[in-house]
Coordinates of C-alpha atoms and ligand atoms in Angstrom, one line a residue:
M1066 CA 102.6 101.5 108.6
C1067 CA 99.1 100.3 109.2
G1068 CA 98.0 96.7 109.3
I1069 CA 95.3 95.1 107.2
V1070 CA 93.6 91.8 107.7
G1071 CA 90.6 90.3 105.8
Y1072 CA 88.8 86.9 105.9
V1073 CA 86.2 85.1 103.9
G1074 CA 85.4 81.5 104.6
K1075 CA 83.2 79.2 106.7
R1076 CA 84.4 80.0 110.2
P1077 CA 83.2 82.8 112.4
C1078 CA 85.9 85.4 111.7
R1079 CA 85.7 88.1 114.4
D1080 CA 88.3 86.5 116.6
L1081 CA 90.4 85.3 113.7
L1082 CA 90.6 88.9 112.4
I1083 CA 91.6 90.3 115.8
A1084 CA 94.1 87.6 116.3
G1085 CA 95.5 88.6 112.9
L1086 CA 95.8 92.2 114.0
E1087 CA 97.7 91.1 117.1
K1088 CA 100.3 89.5 114.8
L1089 CA 100.7 92.9 113.1
E1090 CA 101.1 94.9 116.3
Y1091 CA 104.9 95.1 115.6
R1092 CA 103.9 97.5 112.8
G1093 CA 102.9 100.0 115.5
Y1094 CA 99.5 101.5 115.8
D1095 CA 97.3 104.1 117.7
S1096 CA 93.8 102.8 116.9
A1097 CA 92.1 99.8 115.3
G1098 CA 88.8 98.7 113.9
I1099 CA 86.8 95.8 112.5
S1100 CA 83.8 95.4 110.1
L1101 CA 81.8 92.2 109.8
L1102 CA 79.2 91.4 107.2
Q1103 CA 76.3 89.2 108.0
N1104 CA 72.8 88.9 106.5
G1105 CA 73.5 91.8 104.1
H1106 CA 74.4 94.1 107.0
I1107 CA 77.8 95.4 108.0
D1108 CA 78.6 96.0 111.6
S1109 CA 81.7 98.1 112.3
V1110 CA 83.5 99.0 115.6
R1111 CA 86.5 101.2 116.0
A1112 CA 88.6 102.0 119.1
V1113 CA 91.4 104.3 119.9
G1114 CA 94.4 102.8 121.7
N1115 CA 95.6 99.2 121.8
L1116 CA 93.8 96.1 120.7
A1117 CA 92.4 95.4 124.2
N1118 CA 90.2 98.5 123.6
L1119 CA 88.9 97.0 120.4
R1120 CA 88.4 93.6 122.0
A1121 CA 86.4 95.3 124.7
A1122 CA 84.4 97.4 122.2
V1123 CA 83.4 94.3 120.3
G1124 CA 82.4 92.7 123.5
I1125 CA 84.8 89.7 123.3
E1126 CA 84.0 87.5 126.4
G1127 CA 85.4 88.7 129.7
E1128 CA 86.6 91.9 128.0
G1129 CA 83.8 94.0 129.4
G1130 CA 82.7 95.9 126.4
N1131 CA 79.6 98.0 125.8
G1132 CA 77.5 94.9 124.8
G1133 CA 75.2 97.4 122.9
V1134 CA 77.0 97.4 119.6
A1135 CA 78.7 94.1 120.1
V1136 CA 79.3 92.7 116.7
A1137 CA 77.0 89.8 115.9
A1138 CA 79.6 87.1 116.3
P1139 CA 80.0 84.2 115.8
P1140 CA 77.9 83.9 112.6
A1141 CA 79.8 86.5 110.5
T1142 CA 82.2 84.6 108.2
I1143 CA 83.5 87.6 106.2
G1144 CA 85.2 90.7 107.5
L1145 CA 87.9 93.3 107.4
A1146 CA 90.1 94.6 110.3
H1147 CA 92.8 97.2 110.6
T1148 CA 95.5 98.7 112.9
R1149 CA 96.1 102.4 112.2
W1150 CA 99.4 104.3 112.3
A1151 CA 98.0 107.8 111.9
T1152 CA 99.3 109.8 109.0
H1153 CA 96.3 111.9 107.8
G1154 CA 93.9 113.0 110.6
R1155 CA 94.2 112.8 114.3
V1156 CA 94.1 109.7 116.4
T1157 CA 90.3 109.5 116.9
E1158 CA 87.6 106.8 116.6
E1159 CA 86.2 108.5 113.5
N1160 CA 89.5 108.4 111.8
A1161 CA 90.1 104.7 112.6
H1162 CA 89.4 102.2 109.9
P1163 CA 87.3 100.6 108.4
H1164 CA 85.8 103.5 106.5
G1165 CA 82.5 103.4 104.7
D1166 CA 80.8 105.0 101.7
C1167 CA 77.7 107.3 102.1
E1168 CA 75.4 104.3 102.8
D1169 CA 77.9 102.2 104.7
R1170 CA 77.3 99.4 102.2
I1171 CA 81.0 99.5 101.3
Q1172 CA 83.8 99.2 103.8
I1173 CA 87.5 99.7 103.2
V1174 CA 90.8 99.4 105.1
L1175 CA 94.0 101.0 103.8
N1176 CA 97.7 100.9 104.6
G1177 CA 99.8 103.7 103.1
I1178 CA 99.2 107.2 101.7
V1179 CA 96.8 108.4 99.0
E1180 CA 98.7 111.3 97.4
N1181 CA 95.8 112.9 95.5
H1182 CA 93.3 112.6 98.3
A1183 CA 92.6 116.3 98.5
E1184 CA 91.5 116.8 94.9
L1185 CA 89.5 113.6 94.8
R1186 CA 87.7 114.6 98.0
R1187 CA 86.8 117.9 96.4
E1188 CA 85.4 116.2 93.4
L1189 CA 83.4 113.6 95.4
E1190 CA 82.0 116.3 97.7
A1191 CA 80.9 118.2 94.6
E1192 CA 79.1 115.1 93.5
G1193 CA 77.3 115.0 96.9
H1194 CA 79.4 112.4 98.8
S1195 CA 79.6 113.1 102.5
F1196 CA 82.7 112.3 104.5
T1197 CA 82.8 111.2 108.2
S1198 CA 86.6 111.3 108.7
E1199 CA 89.7 113.5 108.2
T1200 CA 91.6 110.6 106.6
D1201 CA 92.9 110.2 103.0
A1202 CA 91.8 106.6 103.1
E1203 CA 88.0 107.2 103.2
I1204 CA 88.3 108.5 99.6
V1205 CA 88.6 104.9 98.4
A1206 CA 85.2 103.8 99.8
H1207 CA 83.5 106.7 98.0
L1208 CA 85.4 106.1 94.8
I1209 CA 84.2 102.4 94.8
E1210 CA 80.7 103.7 95.5
R1211 CA 81.1 106.1 92.5
H1212 CA 82.0 103.2 90.2
D1213 CA 79.7 100.6 91.7
E1214 CA 77.6 98.9 88.9
G1215 CA 77.2 95.5 90.7
D1216 CA 80.7 94.0 90.2
L1217 CA 82.9 94.7 93.2
T1218 CA 86.2 93.8 91.4
D1219 CA 85.3 96.2 88.5
A1220 CA 84.4 99.0 90.9
V1221 CA 87.7 98.5 92.8
R1222 CA 89.7 98.5 89.6
A1223 CA 88.1 101.7 88.5
A1224 CA 88.7 103.3 91.9
F1225 CA 92.3 102.0 91.8
A1226 CA 92.9 103.7 88.5
E1227 CA 92.1 107.1 90.0
L1228 CA 94.4 106.8 93.0
R1229 CA 98.0 108.0 93.2
G1230 CA 100.3 107.2 96.0
H1231 CA 101.8 104.4 98.0
Y1232 CA 99.2 102.1 99.5
A1233 CA 97.3 98.8 99.6
F1234 CA 93.6 98.5 100.4
A1235 CA 90.9 96.0 100.8
A1236 CA 87.1 96.4 100.2
M1237 CA 83.9 94.6 101.4
H1238 CA 80.4 95.2 100.0
S1239 CA 77.1 94.3 101.7
D1240 CA 75.8 93.1 98.3
H1241 CA 78.7 90.7 97.9
P1242 CA 78.8 88.5 101.1
D1243 CA 81.2 86.0 99.6
T1244 CA 83.9 88.3 98.2
L1245 CA 86.6 90.7 99.3
V1246 CA 88.6 92.7 96.8
A1247 CA 92.0 94.3 97.4
A1248 CA 94.6 96.2 95.4
R1249 CA 98.3 97.0 95.8
Q1250 CA 100.5 100.0 94.8
E1251 CA 103.9 99.7 96.6
C1252 CA 102.6 98.8 100.1
P1253 CA 102.8 95.1 101.0
L1254 CA 99.7 92.8 100.4
V1255 CA 99.6 89.0 100.7
V1256 CA 96.9 86.4 100.5
G1257 CA 96.7 83.3 102.8
I1258 CA 95.2 80.3 101.0
G1259 CA 93.4 78.0 103.5
D1260 CA 91.1 75.0 103.2
G1261 CA 87.8 76.5 102.3
E1262 CA 88.9 79.9 103.6
T1263 CA 91.1 82.8 102.4
F1264 CA 92.9 85.6 104.2
L1265 CA 94.2 89.0 103.1
A1266 CA 96.9 90.8 105.1
S1267 CA 99.7 93.4 105.0
A1268 CA 102.1 90.7 106.2
I1269 CA 102.2 86.9 106.5
P1270 CA 102.3 86.7 110.3
A1271 CA 98.6 87.8 110.3
F1272 CA 97.4 84.4 109.1
L1273 CA 100.4 82.1 109.6
A1274 CA 98.8 80.4 112.5
Q1275 CA 95.8 79.4 110.2
T1276 CA 97.6 78.6 106.9
R1277 CA 101.2 78.4 105.5
R1278 CA 100.2 78.9 101.9
A1279 CA 100.8 82.4 100.8
L1280 CA 100.1 84.2 97.5
L1281 CA 102.1 87.4 96.9
V1282 CA 100.2 90.3 95.3
E1283 CA 102.5 92.5 93.2
N1284 CA 102.4 96.2 92.4
G1285 CA 99.5 97.3 90.3
E1286 CA 97.5 94.1 90.9
I1287 CA 94.0 93.5 92.1
V1288 CA 93.0 90.4 94.0
T1289 CA 89.5 89.0 94.4
I1290 CA 89.1 86.4 97.1
D1291 CA 86.4 84.1 98.2
A1292 CA 86.3 80.9 100.3
A1293 CA 87.6 78.9 97.4
G1294 CA 90.7 81.0 96.8
A1295 CA 92.0 84.1 95.0
A1296 CA 92.0 85.5 91.5
L1297 CA 94.7 88.0 90.5
T1298 CA 94.2 90.6 87.7
D1299 CA 96.2 93.6 86.5
G1300 CA 95.0 97.2 86.1
E1301 CA 93.4 96.4 82.8
G1302 CA 91.5 93.3 84.1
T1303 CA 93.8 90.7 82.5
P1304 CA 94.2 87.6 84.7
V1305 CA 97.6 87.1 86.3
N1306 CA 98.7 83.5 87.0
R1307 CA 101.0 83.0 90.1
E1308 CA 101.5 80.0 92.3
S1309 CA 101.1 80.3 96.0
E1310 CA 104.1 79.4 98.1
E1311 CA 104.6 77.3 101.3
V1312 CA 105.9 79.5 104.2
T1313 CA 108.5 77.8 106.3
W1314 CA 109.0 80.5 109.0
D1315 CA 108.6 79.6 112.7
E1316 CA 106.7 81.9 115.1
D1317 CA 109.7 84.0 116.0
A1318 CA 110.7 84.5 112.3
A1319 CA 107.1 85.4 111.6
E1320 CA 107.2 88.3 114.1
K1321 CA 110.2 89.5 112.1
G1322 CA 108.5 89.2 108.8
G1323 CA 110.6 86.2 107.8
F1324 CA 113.9 88.0 108.7
P1325 CA 116.3 86.5 111.3
T1326 CA 116.3 89.8 113.3
Y1327 CA 114.3 93.0 113.7
M1328 CA 117.3 95.0 112.6
L1329 CA 117.5 93.3 109.2
K1330 CA 113.7 93.5 108.8
E1331 CA 113.9 97.3 109.6
I1332 CA 116.8 97.8 107.2
Y1333 CA 114.7 96.3 104.4
E1334 CA 111.7 98.4 105.5
Q1335 CA 113.6 101.6 104.6
P1336 CA 112.2 101.9 101.0
D1337 CA 108.7 101.9 102.5
A1338 CA 109.6 104.2 105.4
I1339 CA 111.1 106.8 103.1
A1340 CA 108.3 106.5 100.6
E1341 CA 105.6 107.0 103.3
T1342 CA 107.5 109.9 104.7
I1343 CA 107.8 111.8 101.4
T1344 CA 104.9 110.7 99.1
D1345 CA 102.1 113.0 100.0
R1346 CA 104.4 115.9 100.9
L1347 CA 105.4 115.9 97.2
P1348 CA 101.9 116.2 95.7
A1349 CA 103.3 117.6 92.4
T1350 CA 106.5 117.5 90.3
D1351 CA 107.4 121.0 91.2
R1352 CA 106.1 121.7 94.7
V1353 CA 106.7 120.6 98.3
D1354 CA 103.7 120.7 100.6
L1355 CA 104.6 121.2 104.3
S1356 CA 101.4 123.1 105.1
E1357 CA 101.0 120.7 108.0
L1358 CA 103.7 122.7 109.8
E1359 CA 101.4 125.8 109.9
L1360 CA 104.5 128.1 110.2
P1361 CA 103.6 131.8 109.5
P1362 CA 105.0 132.8 106.1
D1363 CA 106.6 135.9 107.5
F1364 CA 108.4 133.9 110.1
V1365 CA 109.6 131.5 107.5
A1366 CA 110.8 134.4 105.3
G1367 CA 112.4 136.2 108.2
M1368 CA 113.9 133.4 110.3
R1369 CA 117.5 134.3 111.3
R1370 CA 118.8 130.9 112.0
I1371 CA 117.9 127.2 112.5
V1372 CA 119.2 125.3 115.5
I1373 CA 119.0 121.5 115.5
V1374 CA 119.2 119.6 118.8
A1375 CA 119.2 115.8 119.1
C1376 CA 121.0 112.8 120.4
G1377 CA 122.7 109.8 118.8
T1378 CA 121.5 108.8 115.4
S1379 CA 119.0 111.6 115.3
Y1380 CA 121.8 114.1 115.7
H1381 CA 123.5 112.5 112.6
A1382 CA 120.2 112.9 110.6
G1383 CA 120.3 116.6 111.7
L1384 CA 123.8 116.9 110.3
V1385 CA 122.6 115.7 106.9
G1386 CA 119.7 118.1 107.2
R1387 CA 122.1 121.0 107.8
Y1388 CA 123.9 120.5 104.5
A1389 CA 120.6 120.4 102.6
I1390 CA 119.1 123.4 104.3
E1391 CA 122.2 125.6 104.0
Q1392 CA 122.8 124.4 100.4
W1393 CA 119.2 125.0 99.2
A1394 CA 117.6 127.5 101.5
R1395 CA 120.7 129.5 102.5
V1396 CA 119.5 129.6 106.2
P1397 CA 122.4 129.2 108.6
V1398 CA 122.0 126.0 110.6
E1399 CA 123.6 125.4 114.0
M1400 CA 123.9 121.9 115.4
D1401 CA 124.2 120.8 118.9
I1402 CA 124.0 117.6 120.9
A1403 CA 121.0 118.1 123.1
S1404 CA 122.7 117.1 126.3
E1405 CA 125.3 119.8 125.7
Y1406 CA 122.9 122.4 124.4
R1407 CA 120.7 122.5 127.4
Y1408 CA 123.6 123.4 129.7
R1409 CA 125.5 125.9 127.6
D1410 CA 123.1 128.8 128.2
P1411 CA 122.5 129.1 124.5
V1412 CA 121.8 132.4 122.8
V1413 CA 118.4 131.7 121.1
G1414 CA 115.3 133.8 120.6
P1415 CA 112.1 134.6 118.6
D1416 CA 113.8 134.8 115.2
D1417 CA 115.1 131.3 115.5
L1418 CA 113.6 127.9 114.5
V1419 CA 114.8 125.2 116.9
I1420 CA 114.3 121.6 115.6
G1421 CA 114.3 118.8 118.1
I1422 CA 114.9 115.5 116.2
T1423 CA 113.9 112.4 118.2
Q1424 CA 112.4 109.3 116.7
S1425 CA 110.9 108.1 120.0
G1426 CA 109.8 111.6 121.0
E1427 CA 110.7 110.8 124.6
T1428 CA 114.5 111.4 124.8
A1429 CA 115.0 113.4 128.0
D1430 CA 117.9 115.6 126.8
T1431 CA 116.3 116.5 123.5
L1432 CA 113.0 117.4 125.3
A1433 CA 114.8 119.6 127.8
A1434 CA 116.7 121.4 125.0
M1435 CA 113.4 122.0 123.2
R1436 CA 111.7 123.3 126.3
L1437 CA 114.7 125.6 127.0
A1438 CA 114.6 127.1 123.5
R1439 CA 110.8 127.6 123.7
E1440 CA 111.1 129.3 127.1
R1441 CA 113.5 131.8 125.4
G1442 CA 111.0 132.6 122.6
A1443 CA 112.2 130.4 119.8
T1444 CA 109.7 128.6 117.6
V1445 CA 110.2 124.9 118.2
M1446 CA 109.6 122.1 115.8
A1447 CA 109.7 118.4 116.6
L1448 CA 110.8 115.9 114.0
T1449 CA 109.5 112.6 115.4
N1450 CA 108.2 109.2 114.5
I1451 CA 105.7 108.7 117.3
M1452 CA 102.3 110.3 117.3
G1453 CA 101.3 111.5 120.8
S1454 CA 104.8 111.4 122.1
Q1455 CA 106.1 114.1 124.6
A1456 CA 108.0 115.8 121.9
T1457 CA 104.7 116.5 120.0
R1458 CA 103.5 118.3 123.2
D1459 CA 106.7 120.2 123.8
A1460 CA 106.8 121.7 120.3
D1461 CA 105.0 124.5 118.4
T1462 CA 104.8 122.3 115.3
V1463 CA 105.5 118.7 114.4
L1464 CA 106.9 117.1 111.3
F1465 CA 106.3 113.3 111.4
T1466 CA 108.5 110.7 109.9
R1467 CA 106.4 107.6 108.9
A1468 CA 108.8 104.7 109.5
G1469 CA 106.4 102.6 111.6
L1470 CA 107.5 101.1 114.9
E1471 CA 111.2 100.5 115.2
V1472 CA 111.8 97.6 117.6
C1473 CA 115.6 97.2 117.2
V1474 CA 117.6 99.4 119.6
A1475 CA 120.0 100.4 116.8
A1476 CA 118.1 102.9 114.7
T1477 CA 118.1 102.3 110.9
K1478 CA 114.8 103.1 109.1
T1479 CA 114.1 106.1 111.4
F1480 CA 117.5 107.6 110.3
T1481 CA 116.8 107.4 106.6
A1482 CA 113.2 108.6 107.2
Q1483 CA 114.6 111.5 109.2
A1484 CA 117.1 112.4 106.5
A1485 CA 114.2 112.3 103.9
A1486 CA 112.1 114.6 106.2
M1487 CA 115.1 117.0 106.4
Y1488 CA 115.4 117.0 102.6
L1489 CA 111.7 117.9 102.4
L1490 CA 112.2 120.7 104.9
G1491 CA 115.3 122.0 103.0
L1492 CA 113.4 122.1 99.7
W1493 CA 110.3 123.6 101.3
L1494 CA 112.3 126.4 102.9
A1495 CA 114.1 127.0 99.5
Q1496 CA 110.7 127.1 97.8
S1497 CA 109.2 129.4 100.5
R1498 CA 112.2 131.8 100.5
G1499 CA 112.8 131.7 96.8
T1500 CA 116.4 130.7 97.1
L1501 CA 116.3 128.0 94.4
P1502 CA 114.9 128.4 90.8
P1503 CA 111.7 126.4 90.2
E1504 CA 113.4 124.0 87.7
R1505 CA 116.1 123.2 90.2
I1506 CA 113.4 122.4 92.8
A1507 CA 111.6 120.2 90.3
E1508 CA 114.9 118.4 89.6
L1509 CA 115.5 117.7 93.3
I1510 CA 111.9 116.6 93.8
A1511 CA 112.3 114.1 91.0
E1512 CA 115.5 112.8 92.5
L1513 CA 113.9 112.6 96.0
K1514 CA 110.9 110.7 94.6
G1515 CA 113.4 108.2 93.1
I1516 CA 115.1 107.4 96.4
P1517 CA 112.7 104.7 97.7
S1518 CA 113.3 102.5 94.7
K1519 CA 117.0 103.2 94.7
T1520 CA 117.1 102.2 98.4
A1521 CA 115.5 98.9 97.6
E1522 CA 117.9 98.5 94.6
T1523 CA 121.0 99.3 96.8
L1524 CA 120.0 96.8 99.5
E1525 CA 119.5 94.1 96.9
A1526 CA 122.7 94.8 95.1
V1527 CA 125.2 95.6 97.9
D1528 CA 124.4 92.9 100.6
E1529 CA 126.6 90.1 99.1
G1530 CA 129.6 92.4 98.8
V1531 CA 129.1 93.8 102.3
R1532 CA 129.0 90.2 103.7
R1533 CA 132.4 89.5 102.1
V1534 CA 133.9 92.7 103.6
A1535 CA 132.3 91.9 107.0
R1536 CA 133.7 88.3 106.9
S1537 CA 137.2 89.7 106.2
Q1538 CA 137.0 92.3 109.0
D1539 CA 135.0 90.6 111.8
E1540 CA 138.2 90.2 113.8
A1541 CA 139.1 93.9 113.5
R1542 CA 140.0 95.7 116.8
F1543 CA 139.2 99.1 115.5
F1544 CA 137.3 100.7 112.6
L1545 CA 138.0 104.2 111.3
Y1546 CA 135.4 106.0 109.1
L1547 CA 136.5 108.9 106.9
G1548 CA 134.4 111.3 104.9
R1549 CA 134.1 115.0 104.0
N1550 CA 131.2 117.4 103.8
I1551 CA 127.9 115.6 103.5
G1552 CA 129.8 112.3 103.7
L1553 CA 130.8 113.0 107.3
P1554 CA 127.4 112.4 108.9
V1555 CA 127.2 109.1 107.1
C1556 CA 130.6 108.1 108.6
L1557 CA 129.5 109.2 112.1
E1558 CA 126.3 107.1 111.8
G1559 CA 128.2 104.1 110.3
A1560 CA 130.7 104.2 113.2
L1561 CA 127.8 104.5 115.8
K1562 CA 126.2 101.4 114.3
M1563 CA 129.4 99.5 114.4
K1564 CA 130.0 100.5 118.1
E1565 CA 126.4 99.8 119.1
I1566 CA 126.0 96.3 117.8
S1567 CA 129.5 94.8 117.2
Y1568 CA 131.1 96.4 120.3
I1569 CA 134.2 97.2 118.1
P1570 CA 135.8 100.6 118.9
S1571 CA 135.1 102.8 115.9
D1572 CA 135.8 106.4 115.1
A1573 CA 134.6 108.7 112.4
Y1574 CA 136.6 111.7 111.3
A1575 CA 136.5 114.5 108.8
A1576 CA 139.0 113.1 106.3
G1577 CA 140.8 116.5 106.0
E1578 CA 141.3 116.4 109.8
M1579 CA 143.1 113.1 109.7
K1580 CA 146.7 114.3 109.2
H1581 CA 146.2 116.4 112.3
G1582 CA 146.4 113.4 114.6
P1583 CA 144.2 110.3 113.9
I1584 CA 146.5 109.1 111.1
A1585 CA 148.8 107.9 113.9
L1586 CA 146.2 105.2 114.5
L1587 CA 146.6 103.6 111.1
D1588 CA 148.5 100.4 110.3
E1589 CA 147.9 97.2 108.2
S1590 CA 145.3 95.9 110.7
T1591 CA 143.1 99.0 110.6
P1592 CA 140.1 98.8 108.3
V1593 CA 139.3 102.3 107.0
V1594 CA 135.8 102.9 105.7
C1595 CA 135.7 105.9 103.3
V1596 CA 132.5 107.5 102.1
A1597 CA 133.5 108.6 98.6
T1598 CA 130.3 109.2 96.8
E1599 CA 130.1 111.7 93.9
S1600 CA 130.3 115.3 95.3
P1601 CA 132.1 118.5 94.5
I1602 CA 134.9 117.5 96.9
L1603 CA 135.5 113.9 95.8
D1604 CA 139.0 114.7 94.6
K1605 CA 139.8 115.9 98.1
V1606 CA 138.4 112.7 99.6
L1607 CA 140.5 110.6 97.1
S1608 CA 143.7 112.3 98.1
N1609 CA 142.9 111.5 101.8
V1610 CA 142.2 107.9 100.8
A1611 CA 145.7 107.8 99.2
E1612 CA 147.2 109.0 102.5
V1613 CA 145.5 106.1 104.3
R1614 CA 146.7 103.6 101.7
A1615 CA 150.2 104.9 102.1
R1616 CA 150.1 103.7 105.7
G1617 CA 149.1 100.2 104.7
A1618 CA 145.5 100.4 106.0
A1619 CA 142.8 98.4 104.2
V1620 CA 140.4 100.8 102.5
I1621 CA 136.7 99.9 102.1
A1622 CA 135.0 102.6 100.0
V1623 CA 131.4 103.5 99.4
A1624 CA 131.2 105.0 95.9
T1625 CA 128.7 106.1 93.4
E1626 CA 128.1 103.6 90.6
G1627 CA 130.2 104.4 87.6
S1628 CA 132.9 106.3 89.5
E1629 CA 135.8 104.0 88.7
R1630 CA 138.3 106.4 90.2
V1631 CA 137.4 105.3 93.7
A1632 CA 137.9 101.6 93.0
E1633 CA 141.4 102.4 91.8
V1634 CA 142.4 103.7 95.3
A1635 CA 140.4 101.3 97.5
D1636 CA 140.8 97.6 98.4
Q1637 CA 137.1 96.9 98.4
T1638 CA 134.4 99.2 96.9
L1639 CA 130.7 99.1 97.6
Y1640 CA 128.6 101.0 95.0
V1641 CA 125.3 102.9 95.5
P1642 CA 123.2 104.3 92.6
P1643 CA 123.8 107.9 91.5
T1644 CA 121.5 110.7 92.7
D1645 CA 122.0 114.4 93.5
W1646 CA 125.1 114.6 95.7
V1647 CA 123.2 116.2 98.6
L1648 CA 120.9 113.2 98.6
Q1649 CA 123.7 110.6 98.5
P1650 CA 123.8 110.1 102.3
I1651 CA 120.5 108.4 102.3
L1652 CA 121.9 105.7 100.0
A1653 CA 125.5 105.7 101.3
I1654 CA 124.4 104.7 104.8
L1655 CA 122.9 101.5 103.7
P1656 CA 126.1 99.5 103.1
L1657 CA 127.4 100.8 106.4
Q1658 CA 124.3 99.7 108.3
L1659 CA 124.7 96.2 106.7
L1660 CA 128.5 96.2 107.5
A1661 CA 127.9 96.7 111.2
Y1662 CA 125.0 94.2 111.0
H1663 CA 127.0 91.4 109.4
V1664 CA 130.1 92.0 111.5
A1665 CA 128.0 91.7 114.6
R1666 CA 126.2 88.6 113.3
F1667 CA 129.5 86.9 112.4
R1668 CA 130.6 87.7 116.0
G1669 CA 127.4 85.9 117.2
L1670 CA 126.0 89.0 118.9
N1671 CA 122.4 89.9 119.7
V1672 CA 121.9 92.8 117.3
D1673 CA 118.3 93.6 118.3
Q1674 CA 119.1 94.2 122.0
P1675 CA 122.8 95.2 122.3
R1676 CA 124.3 95.3 125.8
N1677 CA 124.0 98.5 127.9
L1678 CA 121.6 100.2 125.5
A1679 CA 117.9 101.1 125.7
K1680 CA 115.7 102.0 122.7
T1681 CA 114.5 105.2 124.4
V1682 CA 116.7 107.2 126.8
T1683 CA 114.2 108.9 129.1
V1684 CA 116.8 109.5 131.8
E1685 CA 119.1 112.6 131.7
Ligands
AGP2674 C1 120.7 104.8 117.7 O1 120.9 103.6 117.1 C2 120.5 104.7 119.2 N1 119.4 103.9 119.5 C3 120.5 106.1 119.9 O2 121.7 106.8 119.6 C4 119.3 107.0 119.6 O3 119.5 107.5 118.3 C5 119.3 108.1 120.6 O4 119.1 107.6 121.8 C6 118.2 109.1 120.2 O5 117.0 108.5 120.3 P1 115.7 109.4 119.7 O6 115.8 109.6 118.3 O7 114.5 108.5 120.1 O8 115.6 110.7 120.5

């Protein structure tokens, strides 16, 4: 999740733009850059690392800097700036934004993923365009150059029409010193309306210190800004009328994007996190592209087994992945908690793929388990959210989730992004090993592509119902979570969230195992959360729910929209949209994240920094 900031007005904007980037640091980044237009000339500076490096590079007072290429501040009153969370191309100065066209007369900054960047690049190179970066984003500058006939808005609209993906971008042109033009497709974009000045940004905090008037840009829209304000148009050029709104957030809320806590903000960022993780790995309707793994085809075809090692929430994402990989690719998957795996002298070797799942990429036990497997000749893959983390150095190959920085200790968006990445891996292995017919793969790809919008839909639809359940259960002394098959990892993760942030003892059990002991725990005061989404074994789950009801326990069920049978045996039912049963966990976890969240909030607890817990466990 990159950060975009733009300004056009009467004030020198170098410092304004960098201050705006600082307000977007929570999105996470590994490099940054700025372009300023003055007297028909654009000056650009990029820097790897944190904003202090960019400040130094632009020679901001007292920041050292190289002085040589110091941007001609303070006169410049129009510019673009960007923080990069690398997805395409390494973390280098060349790959940092802004990116220019062949003559550097056009500069762009982009947040998101351009799905069809490879084919567009081939076309543009054939037309003689020369590229200076490895990024997908640079495409946009050259596309605008291709369509440039003197009107920047028209050129941006034409370029926008050729792009596919999940992104928002802004453009500046040396021939248009009073105008910036931006466009949005899924990724957030907002305009700040000031007095004789106008801002563009990925999020309101970037300009909130300067103005509290915000104009939201919706999907498929193009916005042209100048010092006097903003003009919205759609993809055809038709004007769009929309009022700007007064933002009432305080500084703290601004850091959290208007949400009361980082946890709730990150729960609502899941549609973006999933979309950014899958979009460009599904370049077509019938193909998964994980060529970034660079795994030799004969190894993929001949691998004997997959072993997944991880801790906490990442372990639960691995469990979801196991069901998908075994179901689709028919490769046996062994799971182990990393802190156990590393001390059990595991039997592992060259025909095995060992996957270390770790969002931070720094969890000591997971790293040690990965190193052990590598020493014994296994091929090791890291599934991580952080570029440049230790896990990326301890692995033979890396699959990145793209959830952006996760501040809250309790993992939410990294869990669903990890689950999405495991679904990609399961489909890719099935595709590579020929274990699923092409039409079935196309079916599952279509379902997976539908998950980001279904996630947004679920969060919208289920929150009120979850609050009611949470209000009725916030005095509970124990929660039991029951599920079967692919519903079990959802229960384990739901119980972990409840434990982590509400401090209520909670346990998750395979529902079929209940009558072998845990059923003794049940009485009228025990809320039992059952994951009962559509699946081949729903009947079994329902009979277990009946056993629970018979002991007088209150049943809160998570069910698939339309399956009335569950509501008949549950006291409260929370519905999620239908999708393929193997993909259901990525939706079914949402009500459980919210349940833990609201119970903890009703108990007045600090959900972002729970007691006794650290975001990254680097000790053994
Ligand atoms: C989850 O909410 C916790 N923060 C914790 O269990 C976490 O998942 C575990 O420490 C693993 O972290 P990692 O993914 O960074 O390796």
